[in-house]
Amino acid sequence: MTTWPQIAVTKDSTLLPAGAAELVTGDEPQLLYAGPVAPGGQRSRFALDGPGRPWPGIQDGIICTGGVKGLTSQFKHIDNKPARTDGVIWNGSIFDPLEIDLDLQAHANTPQGLSKVWAEWVGAWNPRKLGKFEYITQDRGYWYVPARLNKPWPDIDKKSPRMLKVRNITHSLRCDLAFWFGFPSVDVFQSASGSGFLKLMNIGSEDGWPTLTCYAGTADGATFHFSNGPGSTTMISFGPLKAGQSALITTYPPLRGVVDLTSGTQAPQSPNFFQGLLELIVNFATNDNTPPLLQWFESLFGILPPQSALYSLLNGRMTNPIPGTEMPEWATMSPIAVSITGGNSASKIVGRIDPMRRSPE
């Protein structure tokens, strides 16, 4: 991974003393961006604002110089207007994709340094691939969006970049999924027989729709059961799976479906990712390569569509999500009843909630 800012001679990206002091006070939000993972595993990461941002004259990098516009999700009301009736009849609201605009400045101690940082910034953005744009504050915590390039950069420089040490940028990014995502809530049920609960917490403002990863392990004929949301007595079943089979069930309505994660069934460009999928999903702190919803799976890796052959094994669909909360600290644990029949000690269900909020502030 290449990390910016850098000291041009040493490539050192150490936090400077002034930045360390800001980190302690926590007054400034941290803005970070990590580009898509290249086929060889390389990735560019930029600190744009906050304690880790570049310090002009010392480090080469990119700074957020102005306000950040578009942090809050935008929506439209769906209304009916009957004739000769005052007002309207509200039928719902739908959210648009997040479109975030930033005023940035790339700078370096030499024209050659500016050329390098600019080239890496351009290479880290793509309208067809997703990176991660992060917003961190001490009081509101960690939030991020899967981000793609929304508009081309306007050519506003009157001099050749080869003659400059500073370049101003108007940058526009887009999140297709409309909301910010926080650290996931993850729980595991592992039992050869009997029943239990997946205990998940939704700190988002929006309804939380679980993703459930089912592993047959060495059992031949494991069937997985989970309730229709917290407190529900209606059970949904999936299976039976053969020994070695695994699948991801996405309950989020726009992306509802089943993805076959069994080794050898994925698209050829992504085998290494799926070999490590379990470790990524159950690790609460690892967020770099774990997609929040099925759309990120598809956009990053081009994997099989959600209605795979295993979709026919799903009996029922979830209609009762974990409700959102206006304040993250008001969230409570929500148990979802689960059980496994025909399994053994290697069979398990991993439940996950990716909290969604309308704004990181």
Short mmCIF file of C-alpha atoms in Angstrom, two decimals:
data_model
loop_
_atom_site.label_atom_id
_atom_site.label_comp_id
_atom_site.label_asym_id
_atom_site.label_seq_id
_atom_site.Cartn_x
_atom_site.Cartn_y
_atom_site.Cartn_z
CA MET A 1 0.00 0.00 0.00
CA THR A 2 1.18 3.51 -0.82
CA THR A 3 0.24 6.02 1.86
CA TRP A 4 0.04 9.79 1.40
CA PRO A 5 1.24 12.23 2.67
CA GLN A 6 4.88 11.37 2.14
CA ILE A 7 8.21 13.03 2.74
CA ALA A 8 9.57 12.95 -0.78
CA VAL A 9 13.10 11.74 0.00
CA THR A 10 12.32 9.06 2.59
CA LYS A 11 8.74 8.10 1.55
CA ASP A 12 8.00 8.47 5.26
CA SER A 13 4.32 8.96 6.14
CA THR A 14 4.83 9.35 9.89
CA LEU A 15 2.33 11.51 11.79
CA LEU A 16 4.02 14.84 12.54
CA PRO A 17 4.00 16.38 16.07
CA ALA A 18 1.42 19.03 15.14
CA GLY A 19 -0.85 16.32 13.78
CA ALA A 20 -0.37 14.20 16.90
CA ALA A 21 -1.51 17.14 19.02
CA GLU A 22 -4.66 17.48 16.87
CA LEU A 23 -5.32 13.75 17.23
CA VAL A 24 -5.36 14.11 21.02
CA THR A 25 -7.81 17.03 21.02
CA GLY A 26 -10.05 15.43 18.40
CA ASP A 27 -11.38 18.78 17.22
CA GLU A 28 -11.00 18.14 13.48
CA PRO A 29 -12.72 15.38 11.49
CA GLN A 30 -10.46 12.97 9.68
CA LEU A 31 -11.09 12.54 5.95
CA LEU A 32 -9.41 9.53 4.38
CA TYR A 33 -9.62 7.78 1.04
CA ALA A 34 -8.40 4.34 -0.02
CA GLY A 35 -8.51 3.48 -3.72
CA PRO A 36 -9.58 0.18 -5.27
CA VAL A 37 -7.35 -2.84 -4.71
CA ALA A 38 -5.22 -3.48 -7.80
CA PRO A 39 -4.91 -7.05 -9.19
CA GLY A 40 -1.52 -7.41 -7.48
CA GLY A 41 -2.92 -6.29 -4.14
CA GLN A 42 -1.54 -2.73 -4.24
CA ARG A 43 -3.64 0.16 -3.01
CA SER A 44 -3.28 3.94 -2.60
CA ARG A 45 -4.38 5.62 0.61
CA PHE A 46 -4.69 9.38 1.19
CA ALA A 47 -5.18 11.41 4.37
CA LEU A 48 -7.00 14.55 3.17
CA ASP A 49 -7.93 16.34 6.40
CA GLY A 50 -7.45 15.99 10.12
CA PRO A 51 -4.30 15.07 12.04
CA GLY A 52 -2.79 12.96 9.27
CA ARG A 53 -3.15 15.50 6.45
CA PRO A 54 -0.02 16.73 4.61
CA TRP A 55 1.89 19.67 6.01
CA PRO A 56 2.96 22.05 3.20
CA GLY A 57 6.71 22.42 2.84
CA ILE A 58 7.35 19.13 4.66
CA GLN A 59 5.18 16.43 3.06
CA ASP A 60 3.82 15.81 -0.42
CA GLY A 61 0.13 14.96 -0.64
CA ILE A 62 -3.42 16.25 -1.07
CA ILE A 63 -5.26 18.56 1.34
CA CYS A 64 -8.95 19.37 1.70
CA THR A 65 -8.87 23.19 1.48
CA GLY A 66 -12.55 24.02 1.74
CA GLY A 67 -15.87 22.68 2.87
CA VAL A 68 -17.17 19.23 2.02
CA LYS A 69 -20.55 19.45 0.30
CA GLY A 70 -23.16 16.71 0.13
CA LEU A 71 -22.40 14.72 3.29
CA THR A 72 -26.09 14.22 4.05
CA SER A 73 -28.29 11.87 2.02
CA GLN A 74 -30.79 13.64 -0.23
CA PHE A 75 -34.33 12.34 -0.69
CA LYS A 76 -37.57 12.85 -2.58
CA HIS A 77 -41.10 12.44 -1.29
CA ILE A 78 -43.55 10.33 -3.28
CA ASP A 79 -46.96 12.01 -3.14
CA ASN A 80 -50.44 11.75 -4.61
CA LYS A 81 -52.39 14.95 -5.28
CA PRO A 82 -56.10 14.15 -5.52
CA ALA A 83 -58.20 16.70 -7.35
CA ARG A 84 -59.86 19.34 -5.20
CA THR A 85 -57.94 18.22 -2.10
CA ASP A 86 -55.78 20.41 0.07
CA GLY A 87 -52.20 19.25 0.46
CA VAL A 88 -50.99 15.87 -0.73
CA ILE A 89 -51.14 12.23 0.36
CA TRP A 90 -47.66 11.03 1.32
CA ASN A 91 -46.80 7.59 -0.09
CA GLY A 92 -43.17 7.33 0.95
CA SER A 93 -39.68 8.74 0.46
CA ILE A 94 -36.76 7.54 -1.65
CA PHE A 95 -33.11 8.49 -1.28
CA ASP A 96 -30.81 9.53 -4.10
CA PRO A 97 -27.17 8.43 -4.39
CA LEU A 98 -24.80 10.43 -2.21
CA GLU A 99 -22.88 12.98 -4.30
CA ILE A 100 -20.03 14.56 -2.34
CA ASP A 101 -17.93 17.47 -3.60
CA LEU A 102 -14.56 18.46 -2.16
CA ASP A 103 -12.19 21.37 -2.76
CA LEU A 104 -8.72 19.83 -2.72
CA GLN A 105 -5.16 20.92 -3.31
CA ALA A 106 -2.35 18.65 -4.41
CA HIS A 107 1.03 20.02 -3.43
CA ALA A 108 4.66 18.91 -3.29
CA ASN A 109 8.12 20.29 -2.72
CA THR A 110 9.09 19.77 -6.37
CA PRO A 111 7.25 19.66 -9.72
CA GLN A 112 8.26 16.02 -10.02
CA GLY A 113 6.70 15.31 -6.63
CA LEU A 114 3.48 17.01 -7.67
CA SER A 115 3.37 14.95 -10.85
CA LYS A 116 3.71 11.76 -8.81
CA VAL A 117 1.04 12.55 -6.22
CA TRP A 118 -1.38 13.75 -8.91
CA ALA A 119 -0.83 10.64 -11.01
CA GLU A 120 -1.48 8.37 -8.04
CA TRP A 121 -4.62 10.31 -7.08
CA VAL A 122 -6.00 9.98 -10.61
CA GLY A 123 -5.14 6.28 -10.62
CA ALA A 124 -7.00 5.77 -7.34
CA TRP A 125 -10.34 6.92 -8.79
CA ASN A 126 -12.45 5.14 -11.36
CA PRO A 127 -16.12 5.48 -12.38
CA ARG A 128 -16.33 1.68 -12.72
CA LYS A 129 -14.52 0.63 -9.52
CA LEU A 130 -15.12 1.40 -5.86
CA GLY A 131 -12.76 2.75 -3.25
CA LYS A 132 -13.54 3.82 0.31
CA PHE A 133 -14.08 7.40 1.54
CA GLU A 134 -13.92 7.65 5.35
CA TYR A 135 -15.13 10.28 7.82
CA ILE A 136 -14.03 9.96 11.46
CA THR A 137 -14.80 12.11 14.50
CA GLN A 138 -14.38 11.41 18.20
CA ASP A 139 -18.01 12.12 19.06
CA ARG A 140 -19.77 10.45 16.08
CA GLY A 141 -17.28 7.66 15.40
CA TYR A 142 -16.25 5.99 12.15
CA TRP A 143 -18.34 6.13 8.95
CA TYR A 144 -17.49 5.41 5.33
CA VAL A 145 -19.00 5.15 1.87
CA PRO A 146 -18.08 2.88 -1.05
CA ALA A 147 -17.06 5.65 -3.46
CA ARG A 148 -16.59 5.94 -7.21
CA LEU A 149 -15.54 8.90 -9.36
CA ASN A 150 -18.65 10.94 -10.10
CA LYS A 151 -17.37 13.54 -12.60
CA PRO A 152 -14.15 14.12 -14.52
CA TRP A 153 -11.80 16.72 -13.09
CA PRO A 154 -12.12 20.12 -14.76
CA ASP A 155 -8.89 21.29 -16.39
CA ILE A 156 -8.38 24.59 -14.56
CA ASP A 157 -4.59 24.85 -14.69
CA LYS A 158 -3.16 27.45 -17.03
CA LYS A 159 0.38 26.12 -16.70
CA SER A 160 1.68 22.68 -17.41
CA PRO A 161 1.66 20.49 -14.26
CA ARG A 162 5.36 19.92 -14.92
CA MET A 163 5.98 23.54 -13.90
CA LEU A 164 3.84 23.57 -10.78
CA LYS A 165 4.25 22.62 -7.11
CA VAL A 166 0.55 23.15 -6.30
CA ARG A 167 -2.57 22.05 -8.16
CA ASN A 168 -6.14 22.92 -7.13
CA ILE A 169 -8.76 20.23 -7.66
CA THR A 170 -12.55 20.23 -7.69
CA HIS A 171 -13.40 16.62 -6.90
CA SER A 172 -16.78 14.86 -7.03
CA LEU A 173 -17.42 11.35 -5.72
CA ARG A 174 -20.56 9.22 -5.58
CA CYS A 175 -21.93 6.52 -3.29
CA ASP A 176 -24.51 4.46 -5.15
CA LEU A 177 -26.12 3.13 -1.98
CA ALA A 178 -27.27 6.51 -0.60
CA PHE A 179 -26.08 6.05 3.00
CA TRP A 180 -22.94 6.04 5.14
CA PHE A 181 -21.82 2.73 6.65
CA GLY A 182 -20.32 2.16 10.10
CA PHE A 183 -18.41 -0.66 11.77
CA PRO A 184 -20.41 -3.87 11.38
CA SER A 185 -22.03 -5.74 14.22
CA VAL A 186 -21.08 -9.42 13.86
CA ASP A 187 -22.05 -12.56 15.76
CA VAL A 188 -21.52 -16.29 15.19
CA PHE A 189 -23.75 -19.28 16.08
CA GLN A 190 -21.97 -22.58 15.92
CA SER A 191 -23.74 -25.69 17.09
CA ALA A 192 -24.23 -29.21 15.86
CA SER A 193 -27.80 -29.23 17.11
CA GLY A 194 -30.23 -27.12 19.06
CA SER A 195 -31.01 -23.45 18.72
CA GLY A 196 -29.74 -20.08 19.87
CA PHE A 197 -29.52 -16.45 18.88
CA LEU A 198 -27.45 -14.11 16.76
CA LYS A 199 -27.11 -10.93 18.85
CA LEU A 200 -26.75 -7.94 16.53
CA MET A 201 -26.87 -4.19 17.13
CA ASN A 202 -27.91 -1.53 14.63
CA ILE A 203 -26.39 1.89 15.42
CA GLY A 204 -27.55 3.34 12.09
CA SER A 205 -30.44 5.69 11.45
CA GLU A 206 -31.89 3.33 8.80
CA ASP A 207 -33.36 -0.15 9.12
CA GLY A 208 -30.69 -2.83 9.47
CA TRP A 209 -30.99 -5.80 7.13
CA PRO A 210 -28.75 -8.71 8.17
CA THR A 211 -26.45 -10.64 5.90
CA LEU A 212 -26.17 -14.29 6.93
CA THR A 213 -23.26 -16.46 5.87
CA CYS A 214 -24.01 -20.18 6.17
CA TYR A 215 -21.23 -22.78 6.33
CA ALA A 216 -22.02 -26.48 6.08
CA GLY A 217 -18.49 -27.38 7.11
CA THR A 218 -17.97 -31.14 6.95
CA ALA A 219 -21.67 -31.92 7.42
CA ASP A 220 -23.57 -33.27 4.41
CA GLY A 221 -27.14 -31.99 4.55
CA ALA A 222 -26.95 -29.02 6.96
CA THR A 223 -30.04 -26.81 6.94
CA PHE A 224 -30.04 -23.34 8.50
CA HIS A 225 -33.00 -21.60 10.14
CA PHE A 226 -33.33 -17.97 11.22
CA SER A 227 -36.24 -15.86 12.40
CA ASN A 228 -37.89 -13.11 10.40
CA GLY A 229 -36.07 -10.43 12.38
CA PRO A 230 -35.80 -9.77 16.12
CA GLY A 231 -38.68 -11.06 18.23
CA SER A 232 -40.35 -12.89 15.36
CA THR A 233 -41.53 -16.50 15.72
CA THR A 234 -41.72 -16.97 11.95
CA MET A 235 -38.71 -18.97 10.77
CA ILE A 236 -36.96 -18.87 7.39
CA SER A 237 -34.97 -21.92 6.25
CA PHE A 238 -32.04 -22.37 3.88
CA GLY A 239 -30.63 -25.68 2.73
CA PRO A 240 -29.75 -28.43 2.83
CA LEU A 241 -26.13 -27.69 1.87
CA LYS A 242 -23.62 -30.34 0.94
CA ALA A 243 -20.36 -30.75 2.81
CA GLY A 244 -17.99 -27.89 1.97
CA GLN A 245 -20.71 -25.58 0.65
CA SER A 246 -21.12 -22.00 1.91
CA ALA A 247 -23.40 -19.18 0.89
CA LEU A 248 -24.14 -15.54 1.67
CA ILE A 249 -27.80 -14.56 2.14
CA THR A 250 -28.52 -10.86 1.67
CA THR A 251 -31.87 -9.71 3.12
CA TYR A 252 -31.68 -6.03 2.05
CA PRO A 253 -34.74 -5.78 -0.28
CA PRO A 254 -33.15 -4.02 -3.29
CA LEU A 255 -30.29 -6.56 -3.31
CA ARG A 256 -32.04 -9.59 -1.80
CA GLY A 257 -30.53 -12.89 -2.91
CA VAL A 258 -28.05 -15.70 -2.32
CA VAL A 259 -24.41 -15.74 -3.41
CA ASP A 260 -22.61 -19.08 -3.64
CA LEU A 261 -19.29 -18.74 -1.81
CA THR A 262 -18.26 -22.37 -2.26
CA SER A 263 -14.66 -22.70 -3.44
CA GLY A 264 -14.47 -23.10 -7.21
CA THR A 265 -17.87 -21.56 -8.02
CA GLN A 266 -16.90 -17.88 -8.10
CA ALA A 267 -15.80 -15.83 -11.07
CA PRO A 268 -12.12 -16.51 -11.86
CA GLN A 269 -10.91 -12.99 -11.00
CA SER A 270 -11.64 -13.28 -7.30
CA PRO A 271 -10.49 -16.61 -5.77
CA ASN A 272 -8.07 -15.10 -3.25
CA PHE A 273 -10.75 -12.81 -1.86
CA PHE A 274 -13.17 -15.63 -1.15
CA GLN A 275 -10.51 -17.79 0.49
CA GLY A 276 -10.24 -15.12 3.17
CA LEU A 277 -13.90 -14.11 3.32
CA LEU A 278 -14.73 -15.78 6.63
CA GLU A 279 -11.81 -14.11 8.39
CA LEU A 280 -12.87 -10.72 7.01
CA ILE A 281 -16.52 -11.09 7.96
CA VAL A 282 -15.99 -12.25 11.55
CA ASN A 283 -13.23 -9.72 12.29
CA PHE A 284 -15.04 -6.71 13.73
CA ALA A 285 -12.13 -4.33 13.20
CA THR A 286 -11.18 -5.30 9.65
CA ASN A 287 -13.13 -3.12 7.24
CA ASP A 288 -10.76 -2.57 4.33
CA ASN A 289 -11.96 -5.18 1.86
CA THR A 290 -15.33 -6.25 3.27
CA PRO A 291 -18.27 -4.96 1.24
CA PRO A 292 -21.33 -3.67 3.13
CA LEU A 293 -23.91 -5.05 0.71
CA LEU A 294 -24.10 -7.33 -2.28
CA GLN A 295 -23.68 -4.47 -4.76
CA TRP A 296 -20.11 -3.96 -3.57
CA PHE A 297 -19.38 -7.64 -4.11
CA GLU A 298 -20.55 -7.34 -7.69
CA SER A 299 -18.87 -4.03 -8.45
CA LEU A 300 -15.47 -5.01 -7.06
CA PHE A 301 -15.21 -8.62 -8.11
CA GLY A 302 -17.84 -9.40 -10.73
CA ILE A 303 -19.02 -12.46 -8.82
CA LEU A 304 -22.02 -14.63 -9.57
CA PRO A 305 -25.45 -12.94 -9.50
CA PRO A 306 -27.49 -13.16 -6.27
CA GLN A 307 -30.07 -15.53 -7.75
CA SER A 308 -27.57 -18.38 -7.98
CA ALA A 309 -28.50 -22.07 -8.02
CA LEU A 310 -28.65 -22.00 -4.22
CA TYR A 311 -31.44 -19.40 -4.25
CA SER A 312 -33.98 -22.22 -4.70
CA LEU A 313 -32.94 -23.57 -1.28
CA LEU A 314 -34.16 -20.41 0.48
CA ASN A 315 -37.64 -20.83 1.91
CA GLY A 316 -39.08 -17.46 2.95
CA ARG A 317 -37.72 -13.92 3.01
CA MET A 318 -37.01 -11.45 5.77
CA THR A 319 -39.49 -8.57 6.08
CA ASN A 320 -38.75 -7.48 9.67
CA PRO A 321 -35.38 -5.66 9.87
CA ILE A 322 -33.66 -4.31 12.98
CA PRO A 323 -35.00 -0.75 13.35
CA GLY A 324 -32.63 2.19 13.15
CA THR A 325 -32.06 4.68 15.94
CA GLU A 326 -31.72 8.44 15.83
CA MET A 327 -28.66 8.40 18.10
CA PRO A 328 -26.06 5.58 17.94
CA GLU A 329 -25.79 5.48 21.74
CA TRP A 330 -29.50 4.61 21.96
CA ALA A 331 -29.03 1.31 20.08
CA THR A 332 -29.75 -1.96 21.89
CA MET A 333 -28.90 -5.58 21.15
CA SER A 334 -31.46 -7.33 18.91
CA PRO A 335 -31.50 -11.15 19.09
CA ILE A 336 -32.39 -13.13 15.96
CA ALA A 337 -33.33 -16.76 16.64
CA VAL A 338 -31.27 -19.31 14.67
CA SER A 339 -30.77 -23.05 14.54
CA ILE A 340 -28.94 -25.64 12.44
CA THR A 341 -30.30 -29.10 11.67
CA GLY A 342 -28.25 -31.87 10.11
CA GLY A 343 -25.01 -30.05 10.89
CA ASN A 344 -22.00 -30.77 13.05
CA SER A 345 -19.41 -28.83 15.05
CA ALA A 346 -17.98 -27.34 11.84
CA SER A 347 -21.34 -25.90 10.72
CA LYS A 348 -22.03 -22.26 11.54
CA ILE A 349 -24.00 -19.12 10.74
CA VAL A 350 -22.27 -15.72 10.75
CA GLY A 351 -24.71 -12.82 11.10
CA ARG A 352 -23.78 -9.26 10.25
CA ILE A 353 -25.40 -5.83 10.32
CA ASP A 354 -23.80 -2.95 8.41
CA PRO A 355 -25.33 0.14 10.05
CA MET A 356 -26.44 2.88 7.65
CA ARG A 357 -26.78 6.57 8.52
CA ARG A 358 -27.92 9.56 6.53
CA SER A 359 -24.95 11.68 7.70
CA PRO A 360 -21.63 11.00 9.46
CA GLU A 361 -21.88 14.25 11.44
#
